[in-house]
Coordinates of C-alpha atoms in Angstrom, one line a residue:
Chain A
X1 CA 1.6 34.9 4.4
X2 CA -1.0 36.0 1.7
X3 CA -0.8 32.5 0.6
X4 CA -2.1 30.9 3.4
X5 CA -5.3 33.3 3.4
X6 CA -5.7 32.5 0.2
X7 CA -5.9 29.2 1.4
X8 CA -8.3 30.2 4.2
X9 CA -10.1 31.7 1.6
X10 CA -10.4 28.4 -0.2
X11 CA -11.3 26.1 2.7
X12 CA -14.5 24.6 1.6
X13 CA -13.0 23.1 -1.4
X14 CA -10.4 21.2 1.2
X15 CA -13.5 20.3 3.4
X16 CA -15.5 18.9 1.0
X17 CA -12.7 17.3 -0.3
X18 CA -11.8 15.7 3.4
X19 CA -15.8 14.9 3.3
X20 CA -15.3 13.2 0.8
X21 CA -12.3 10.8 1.2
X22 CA -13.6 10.3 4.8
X23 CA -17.0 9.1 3.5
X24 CA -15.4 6.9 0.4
X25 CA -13.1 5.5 2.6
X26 CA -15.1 4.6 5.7
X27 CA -18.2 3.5 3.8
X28 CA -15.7 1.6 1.7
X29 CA -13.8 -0.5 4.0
X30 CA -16.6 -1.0 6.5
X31 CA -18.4 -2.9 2.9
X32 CA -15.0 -4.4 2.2
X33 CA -14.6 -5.8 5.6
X34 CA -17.8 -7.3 5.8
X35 CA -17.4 -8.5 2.5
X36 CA -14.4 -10.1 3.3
X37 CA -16.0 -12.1 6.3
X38 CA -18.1 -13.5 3.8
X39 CA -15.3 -14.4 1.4
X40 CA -13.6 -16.5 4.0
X41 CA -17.4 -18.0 5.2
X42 CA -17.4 -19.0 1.7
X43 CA -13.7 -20.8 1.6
X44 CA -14.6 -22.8 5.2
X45 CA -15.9 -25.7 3.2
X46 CA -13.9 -27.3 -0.2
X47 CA -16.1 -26.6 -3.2
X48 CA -16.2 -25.2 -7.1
X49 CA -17.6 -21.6 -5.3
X50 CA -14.3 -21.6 -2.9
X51 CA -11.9 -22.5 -5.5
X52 CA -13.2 -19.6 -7.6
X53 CA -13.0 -17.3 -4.8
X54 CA -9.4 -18.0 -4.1
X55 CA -8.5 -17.5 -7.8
X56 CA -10.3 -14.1 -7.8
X57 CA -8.8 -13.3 -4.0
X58 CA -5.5 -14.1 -5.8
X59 CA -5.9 -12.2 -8.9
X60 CA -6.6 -9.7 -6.8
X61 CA -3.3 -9.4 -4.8
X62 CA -1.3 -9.0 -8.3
X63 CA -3.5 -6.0 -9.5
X64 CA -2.8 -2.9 -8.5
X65 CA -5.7 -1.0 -7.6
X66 CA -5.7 1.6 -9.8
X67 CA -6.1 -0.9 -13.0
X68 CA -9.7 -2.2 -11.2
X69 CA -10.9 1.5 -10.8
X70 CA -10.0 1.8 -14.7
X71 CA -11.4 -1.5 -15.8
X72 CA -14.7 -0.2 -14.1
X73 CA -14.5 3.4 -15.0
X74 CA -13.7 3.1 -18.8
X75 CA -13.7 -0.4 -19.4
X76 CA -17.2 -1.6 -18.4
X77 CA -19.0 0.9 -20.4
X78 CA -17.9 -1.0 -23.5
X79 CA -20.4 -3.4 -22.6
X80 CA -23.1 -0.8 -21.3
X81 CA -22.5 -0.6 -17.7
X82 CA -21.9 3.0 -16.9
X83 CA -21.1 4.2 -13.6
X84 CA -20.4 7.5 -12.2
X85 CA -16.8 8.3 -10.8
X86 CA -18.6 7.9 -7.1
X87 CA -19.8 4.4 -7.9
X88 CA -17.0 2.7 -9.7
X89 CA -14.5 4.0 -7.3
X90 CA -16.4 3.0 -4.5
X91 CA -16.8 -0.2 -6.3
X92 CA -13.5 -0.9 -7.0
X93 CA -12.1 0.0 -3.2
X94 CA -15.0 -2.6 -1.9
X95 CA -13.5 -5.5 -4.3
X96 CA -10.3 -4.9 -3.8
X97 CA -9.8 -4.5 -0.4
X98 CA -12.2 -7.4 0.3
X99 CA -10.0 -9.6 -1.7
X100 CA -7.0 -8.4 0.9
X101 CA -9.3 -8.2 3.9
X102 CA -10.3 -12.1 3.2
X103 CA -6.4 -12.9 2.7
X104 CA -5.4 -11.6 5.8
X105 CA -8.3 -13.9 7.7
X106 CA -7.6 -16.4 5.6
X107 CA -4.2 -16.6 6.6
X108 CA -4.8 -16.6 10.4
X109 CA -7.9 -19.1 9.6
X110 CA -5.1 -21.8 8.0
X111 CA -3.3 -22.1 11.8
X112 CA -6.0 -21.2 13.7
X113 CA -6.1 -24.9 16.5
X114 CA -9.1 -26.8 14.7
X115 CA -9.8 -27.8 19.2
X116 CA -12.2 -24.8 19.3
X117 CA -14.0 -25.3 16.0
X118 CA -14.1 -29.3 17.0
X119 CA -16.3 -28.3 20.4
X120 CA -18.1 -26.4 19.5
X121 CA -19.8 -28.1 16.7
X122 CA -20.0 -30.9 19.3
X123 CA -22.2 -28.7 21.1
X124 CA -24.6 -28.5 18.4
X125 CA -23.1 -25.2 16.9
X126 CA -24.5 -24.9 13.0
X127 CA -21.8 -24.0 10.4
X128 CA -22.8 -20.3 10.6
X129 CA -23.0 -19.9 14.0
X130 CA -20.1 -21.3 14.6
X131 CA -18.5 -19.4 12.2
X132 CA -20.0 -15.9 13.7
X133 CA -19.4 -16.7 17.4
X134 CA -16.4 -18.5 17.5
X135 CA -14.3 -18.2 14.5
X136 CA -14.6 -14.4 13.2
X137 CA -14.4 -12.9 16.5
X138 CA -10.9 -14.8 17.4
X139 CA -9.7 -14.0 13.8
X140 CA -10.3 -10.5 13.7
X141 CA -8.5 -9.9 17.1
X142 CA -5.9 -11.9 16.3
X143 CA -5.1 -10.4 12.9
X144 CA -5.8 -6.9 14.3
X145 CA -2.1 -5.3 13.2
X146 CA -2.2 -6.8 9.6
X147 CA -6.3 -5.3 9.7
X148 CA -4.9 -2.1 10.7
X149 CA -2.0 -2.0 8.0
X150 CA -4.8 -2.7 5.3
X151 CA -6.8 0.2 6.7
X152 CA -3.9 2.8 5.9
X153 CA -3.1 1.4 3.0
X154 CA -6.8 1.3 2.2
X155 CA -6.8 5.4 3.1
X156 CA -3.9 5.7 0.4
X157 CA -5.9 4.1 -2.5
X158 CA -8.4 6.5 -1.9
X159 CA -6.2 9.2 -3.4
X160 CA -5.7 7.1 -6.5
X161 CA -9.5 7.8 -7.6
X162 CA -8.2 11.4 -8.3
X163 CA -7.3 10.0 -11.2
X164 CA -10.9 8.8 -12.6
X165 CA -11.5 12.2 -11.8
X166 CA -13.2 11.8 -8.3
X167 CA -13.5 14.8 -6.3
X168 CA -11.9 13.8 -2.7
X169 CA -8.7 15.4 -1.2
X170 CA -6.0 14.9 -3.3
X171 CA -8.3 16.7 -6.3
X172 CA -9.3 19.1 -4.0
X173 CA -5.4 19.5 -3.5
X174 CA -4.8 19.8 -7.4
X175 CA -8.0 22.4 -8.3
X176 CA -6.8 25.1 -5.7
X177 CA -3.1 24.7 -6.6
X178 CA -4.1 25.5 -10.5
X179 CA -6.3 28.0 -9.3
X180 CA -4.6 29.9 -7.6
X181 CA -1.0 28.4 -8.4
X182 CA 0.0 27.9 -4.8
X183 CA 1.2 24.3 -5.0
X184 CA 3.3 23.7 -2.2
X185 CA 1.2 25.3 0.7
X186 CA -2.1 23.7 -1.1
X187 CA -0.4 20.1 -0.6
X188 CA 1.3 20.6 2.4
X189 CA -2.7 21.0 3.8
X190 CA -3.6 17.8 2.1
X191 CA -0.7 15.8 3.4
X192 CA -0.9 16.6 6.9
X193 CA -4.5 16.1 6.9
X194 CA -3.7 12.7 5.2
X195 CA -1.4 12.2 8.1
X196 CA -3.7 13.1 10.8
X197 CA -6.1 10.7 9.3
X198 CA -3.9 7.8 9.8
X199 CA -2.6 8.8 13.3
X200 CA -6.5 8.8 14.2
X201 CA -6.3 5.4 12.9
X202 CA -3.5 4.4 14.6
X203 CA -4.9 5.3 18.2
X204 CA -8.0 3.8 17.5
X205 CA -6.2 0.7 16.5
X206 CA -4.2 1.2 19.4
X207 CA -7.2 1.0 21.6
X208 CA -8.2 -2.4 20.3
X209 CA -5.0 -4.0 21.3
X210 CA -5.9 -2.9 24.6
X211 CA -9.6 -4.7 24.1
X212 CA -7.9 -7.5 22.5
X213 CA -5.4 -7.8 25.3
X214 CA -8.1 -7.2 28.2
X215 CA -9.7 -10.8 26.3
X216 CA -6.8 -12.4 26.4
X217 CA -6.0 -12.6 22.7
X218 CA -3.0 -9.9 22.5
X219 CA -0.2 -8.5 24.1
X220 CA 0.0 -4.8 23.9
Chain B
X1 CA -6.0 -4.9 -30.4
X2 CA -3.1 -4.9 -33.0
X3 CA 0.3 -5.4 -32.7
X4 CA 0.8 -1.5 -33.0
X5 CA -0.9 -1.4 -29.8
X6 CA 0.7 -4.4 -28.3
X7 CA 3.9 -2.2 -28.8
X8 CA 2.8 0.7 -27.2
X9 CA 1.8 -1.7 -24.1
X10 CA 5.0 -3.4 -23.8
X11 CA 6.3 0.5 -23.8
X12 CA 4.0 1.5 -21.2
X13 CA 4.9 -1.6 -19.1
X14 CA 9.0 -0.6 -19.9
X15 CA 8.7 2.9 -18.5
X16 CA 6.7 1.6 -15.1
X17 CA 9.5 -1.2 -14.7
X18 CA 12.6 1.4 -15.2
X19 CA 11.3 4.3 -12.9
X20 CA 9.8 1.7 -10.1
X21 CA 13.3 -0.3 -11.0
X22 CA 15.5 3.0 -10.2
X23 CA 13.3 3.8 -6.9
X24 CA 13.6 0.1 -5.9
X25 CA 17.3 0.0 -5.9
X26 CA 18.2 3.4 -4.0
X27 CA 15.1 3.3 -1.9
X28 CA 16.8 0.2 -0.8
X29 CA 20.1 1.7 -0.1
X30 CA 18.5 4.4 1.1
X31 CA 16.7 2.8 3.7
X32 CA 19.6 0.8 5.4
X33 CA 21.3 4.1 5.3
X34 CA 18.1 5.5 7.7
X35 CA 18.2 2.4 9.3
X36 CA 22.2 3.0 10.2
X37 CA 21.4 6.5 11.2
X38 CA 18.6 5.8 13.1
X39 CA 20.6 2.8 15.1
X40 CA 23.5 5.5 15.7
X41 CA 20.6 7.1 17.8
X42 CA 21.7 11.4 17.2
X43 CA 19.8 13.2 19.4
X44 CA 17.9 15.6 16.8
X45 CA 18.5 13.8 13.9
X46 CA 16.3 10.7 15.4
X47 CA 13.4 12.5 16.0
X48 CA 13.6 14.3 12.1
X49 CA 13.9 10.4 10.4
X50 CA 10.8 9.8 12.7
X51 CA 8.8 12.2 11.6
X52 CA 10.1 11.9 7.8
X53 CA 9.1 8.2 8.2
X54 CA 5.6 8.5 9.9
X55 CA 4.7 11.1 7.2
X56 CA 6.3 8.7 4.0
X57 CA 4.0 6.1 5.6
X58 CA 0.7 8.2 5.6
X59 CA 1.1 10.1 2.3
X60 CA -0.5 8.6 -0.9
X61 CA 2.3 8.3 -3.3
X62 CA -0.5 10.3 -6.1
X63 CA -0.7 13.2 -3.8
X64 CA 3.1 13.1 -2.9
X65 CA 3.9 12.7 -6.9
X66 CA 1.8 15.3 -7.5
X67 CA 3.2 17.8 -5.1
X68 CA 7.0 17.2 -5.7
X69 CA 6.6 17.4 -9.5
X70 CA 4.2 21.3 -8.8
X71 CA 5.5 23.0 -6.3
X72 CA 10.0 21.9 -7.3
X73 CA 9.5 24.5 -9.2
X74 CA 9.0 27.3 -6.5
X75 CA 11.7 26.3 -4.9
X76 CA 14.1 26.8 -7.7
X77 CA 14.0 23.2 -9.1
X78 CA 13.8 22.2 -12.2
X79 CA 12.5 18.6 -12.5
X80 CA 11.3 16.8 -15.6
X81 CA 8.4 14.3 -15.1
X82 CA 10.8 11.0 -14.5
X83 CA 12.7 12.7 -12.3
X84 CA 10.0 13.6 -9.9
X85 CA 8.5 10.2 -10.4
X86 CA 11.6 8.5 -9.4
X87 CA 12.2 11.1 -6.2
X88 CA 9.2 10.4 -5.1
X89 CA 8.5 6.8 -5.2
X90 CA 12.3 6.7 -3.9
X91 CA 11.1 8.6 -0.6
X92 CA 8.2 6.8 -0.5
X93 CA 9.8 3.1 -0.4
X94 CA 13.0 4.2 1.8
X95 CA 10.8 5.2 4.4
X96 CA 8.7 1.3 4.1
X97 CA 12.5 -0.3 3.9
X98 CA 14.2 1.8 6.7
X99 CA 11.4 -0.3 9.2
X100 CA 12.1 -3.3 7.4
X101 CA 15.9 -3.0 7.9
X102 CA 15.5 -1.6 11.4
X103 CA 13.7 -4.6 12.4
X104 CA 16.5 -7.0 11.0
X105 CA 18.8 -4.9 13.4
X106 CA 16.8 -4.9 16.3
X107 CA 16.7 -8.9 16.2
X108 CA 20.0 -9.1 15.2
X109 CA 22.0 -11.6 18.2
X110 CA 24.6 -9.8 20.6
X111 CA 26.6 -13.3 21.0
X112 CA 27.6 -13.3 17.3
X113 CA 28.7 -9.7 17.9
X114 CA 30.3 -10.3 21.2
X115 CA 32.2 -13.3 19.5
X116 CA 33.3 -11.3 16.5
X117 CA 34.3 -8.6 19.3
X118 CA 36.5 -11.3 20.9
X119 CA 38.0 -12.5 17.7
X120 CA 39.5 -9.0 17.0
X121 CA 37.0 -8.1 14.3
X122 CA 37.2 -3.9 14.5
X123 CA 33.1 -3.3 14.4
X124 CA 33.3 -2.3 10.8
X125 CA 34.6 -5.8 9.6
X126 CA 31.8 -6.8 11.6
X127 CA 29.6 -5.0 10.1
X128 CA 30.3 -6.2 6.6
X129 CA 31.8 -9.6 7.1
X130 CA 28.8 -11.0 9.7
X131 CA 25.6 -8.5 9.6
X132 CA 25.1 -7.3 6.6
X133 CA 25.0 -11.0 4.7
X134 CA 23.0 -11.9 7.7
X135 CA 20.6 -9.0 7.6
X136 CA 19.9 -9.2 3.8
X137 CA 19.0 -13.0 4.1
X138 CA 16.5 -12.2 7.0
X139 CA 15.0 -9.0 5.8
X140 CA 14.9 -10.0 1.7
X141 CA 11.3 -11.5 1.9
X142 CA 10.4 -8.2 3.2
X143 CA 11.8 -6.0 1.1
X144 CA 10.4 -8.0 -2.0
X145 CA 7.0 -7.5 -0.4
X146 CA 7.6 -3.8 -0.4
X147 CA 8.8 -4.1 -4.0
X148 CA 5.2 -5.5 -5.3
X149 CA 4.0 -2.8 -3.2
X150 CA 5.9 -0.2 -4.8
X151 CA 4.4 -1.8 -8.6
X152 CA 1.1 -1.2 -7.2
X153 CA 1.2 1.7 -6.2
X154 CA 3.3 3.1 -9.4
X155 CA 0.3 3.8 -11.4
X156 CA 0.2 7.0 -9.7
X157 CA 2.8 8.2 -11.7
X158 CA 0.3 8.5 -14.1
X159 CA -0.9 11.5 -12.9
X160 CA 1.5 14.3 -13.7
X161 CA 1.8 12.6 -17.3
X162 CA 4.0 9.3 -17.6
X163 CA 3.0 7.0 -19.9
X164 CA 3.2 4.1 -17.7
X165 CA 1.4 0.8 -18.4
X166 CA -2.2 2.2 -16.9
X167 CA -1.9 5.0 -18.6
X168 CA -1.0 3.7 -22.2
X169 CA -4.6 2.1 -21.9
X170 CA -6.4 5.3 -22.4
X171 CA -3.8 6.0 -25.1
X172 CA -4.8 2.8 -26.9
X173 CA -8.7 3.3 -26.4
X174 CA -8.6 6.9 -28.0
X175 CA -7.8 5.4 -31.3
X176 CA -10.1 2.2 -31.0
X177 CA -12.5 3.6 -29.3
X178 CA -12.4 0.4 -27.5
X179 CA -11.0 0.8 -23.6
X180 CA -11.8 -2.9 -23.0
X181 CA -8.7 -4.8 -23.9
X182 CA -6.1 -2.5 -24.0
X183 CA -7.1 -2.4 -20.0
X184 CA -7.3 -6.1 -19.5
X185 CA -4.1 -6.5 -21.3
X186 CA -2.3 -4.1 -18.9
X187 CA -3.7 -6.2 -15.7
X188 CA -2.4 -9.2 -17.7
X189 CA 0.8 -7.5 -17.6
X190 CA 0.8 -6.2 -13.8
X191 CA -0.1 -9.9 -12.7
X192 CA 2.7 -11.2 -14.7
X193 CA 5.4 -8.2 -12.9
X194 CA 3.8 -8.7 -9.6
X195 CA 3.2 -12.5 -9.6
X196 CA 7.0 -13.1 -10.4
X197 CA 7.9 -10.9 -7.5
X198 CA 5.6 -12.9 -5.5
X199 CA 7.3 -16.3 -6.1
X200 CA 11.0 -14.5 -5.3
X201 CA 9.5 -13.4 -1.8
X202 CA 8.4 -17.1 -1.7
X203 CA 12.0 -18.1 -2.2
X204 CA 13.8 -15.3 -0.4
X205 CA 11.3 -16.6 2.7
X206 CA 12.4 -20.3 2.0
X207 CA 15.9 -19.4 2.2
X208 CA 15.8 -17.0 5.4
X209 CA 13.8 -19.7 6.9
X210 CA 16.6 -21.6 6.4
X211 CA 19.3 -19.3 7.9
X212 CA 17.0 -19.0 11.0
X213 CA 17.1 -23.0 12.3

């Protein structure tokens, strides 16, 4: 069992590491979310600026993410823009997943009945209004699974920034295994803490079927 | 960019096809074998694919390539790097296509089976002569989706030393001390891969859409 003292031993290199993926990925998908909501505020009407976002929302959905944390890790200081590891890979999850956060309302926007949108602008509703108050809410609680889905997947691409040399779990994971060369028990940590995160996840997602359901949008 | 570095591109972009292309087609198989093990419903057994398929689902496919391909070893097993790449983004998909296949048996109709039943069909003709053609019609679109998932997520081979097609960039921009193109030239090459699986999960869609009215 000495290993797994050692590993005791080495626990703040796991916490910070945990600290760290929790921070990237909750400050990241809470900007990605929002920026999302934007995105699809943006596509309501039929313009140049809409078209352009759904060619970037699209181009987006045949990268994998891992080639947008390079392009803005090693590729943009070509032209000067230098980031640190933190930034671009924060960056790069906020883009990304806003592109598949705006998809997935975007989606439930298309067959959404136009009867709700209709009234309420003929009570007087402006565009954003309506948009905040009447659209978003409905969309979000009706695409709550898909939301949820993007979330873990979201939680996965975090690990991927290990490889622009980010300190989160997974290179927390990789520094005490060559340190100490215990590989299996250092990852075995890593992946059930990886697990627990998404079980936490699932629960609270869990919960807002039972909000969602309460309003009459779901069934749980 | 020269064509030298073109070449090593297109190379890059041949080793992330072949290993996601080997994991593809027994994580597959692999999953409707779950799926069939699963449905069979053994006591023990059940609970271990469960488990296996909740903890496939959370894992990062980096951190689960990295610890196959460091700690094999310990155990006695001698990997080389495509052979842990391939293990791993095998287990990885199965567990994504054993749900997929699950679900196409769950909504599979009785009537068809209780009128093979009555036509003397033994279940295994069944099986192969009525599900199975069914099942892959209805759970196709699916499975392709899991496919581009799997592309996307194959760059994390990368990190116990593959020269995939994110990788070669780096490659590239160590001699021209350019990263720039080599790196849009890769995406250029991903959206190409991933957009043609895109427009076969349009058609496999189309064509279960079809079987369904």
């Amino acid at each position: 069992m000495t290993e797994w003292s050692i590993l005791w031993d080495a626990r703040e290199i796991f916490f910070n590491g945990l600290i760290a993926t929790l921070g990237l990925f909750s400050l990241s998908i809470i900007c990605a979310f929002v920026l999302g909501c934007v995105l699809v505020y943006q596509l309501e009407d039929d313009s140049v600026l809409s078209k352009a976002l759904r060619l970037l929302i699209n181009l987006m959905r045949t990268l994998p993410f891992l080639i947008l944390a390079y392009l803005l890790y090693y590729g943009l200081p070509q032209l000067g823009l230098r980031m640190s590891a933190w930034t671009a890979g924060l960056l790069a999850l906020i883009v990304y997943h806003a592109a598949y956060f705006a998809e997935i309302l975007r989606g439930c926007r298309l067959i959404m009945p136009e009867g709700y949108v209709e009234a309420a602008k003929a009570h007087g509703f402006t565009p954003l209004r309506l948009y905040l108050r009447i659209v978003l809410p409905q969309l979000v609680i009706k695409t709550r699974p898909l939301l949820g889905n993007q979330l873990i997947i979201a939680l996965k691409d975090t690990a991927f920034l290990t490889i622009i040399t980010l300190q989160e779990l997974t290179a927390a994971a990789n520094s005490v295994q060559s340190t100490y060369f215990i590989p299996t028990q250092a990852f075995v940590v890593v992946i059930v803490l990886y697990w627990l995160i998404s079980i936490c996840l699932e629960l609270a997602l869990k919960r807002a079927a039972r909000f969602g359901a309460k309003r009459g949008f779901d069934y749980v | 960019m020269n064509g030298q570095a073109w070449l090593l591109l297109l190379e890059g972009a041949w080793t992330t096809l072949w290993i996601s292309g080997t994991a593809i087609a027994i994580g597959v198989i692999f999953g409707l074998g779950i799926a069939l093990v699963r449905m069979a419903r053994i006591p023990f057994v059940d609970q271990l694919l469960v488990l296996y398929i909740s903890l496939a689902r959370a894992t990062p496919l980096v951190t689960f390539v990295l610890f196959l391909f460091l700690s094999a070893p310990t155990f006695g097993i001698n990997m080389n790097r495509n052979t842990a790449a391939i293990v791993a983004m095998t287990l990885n998909t199965a567990a994504f296509n054993a749900e997929i296949w699950r679900a196409a048996f769950l909504s599979f109709s009785r009537e068809q089976k209780e009128a093979a039943l009555a036509c003397g069909m033994t279940s295994r003709v069944f099986f192969r002569r009525i599900m199975l053609p069914q099942m892959i019609s209805s759970s196709l679109p699916g499975l392709v989706n899991e496919m581009s998932f799997l592309i996307k997520g194959s760059p994390a081979i990368a990190v116990i030393g593959i020269v995939d097609l994110t990788r070669v960039t780096n490659r590239i921009s160590a001699v021209t001390y350019e990263p720039l193109p080599p790196i849009l030239a890769a995406a250029l090459l991903y959206m190409l891969i991933i957009s043609i699986l895109l427009k076969l999960q349009a058609m496999a869609e189309k064509k279960a859409n079809r079987l369904a009215m």
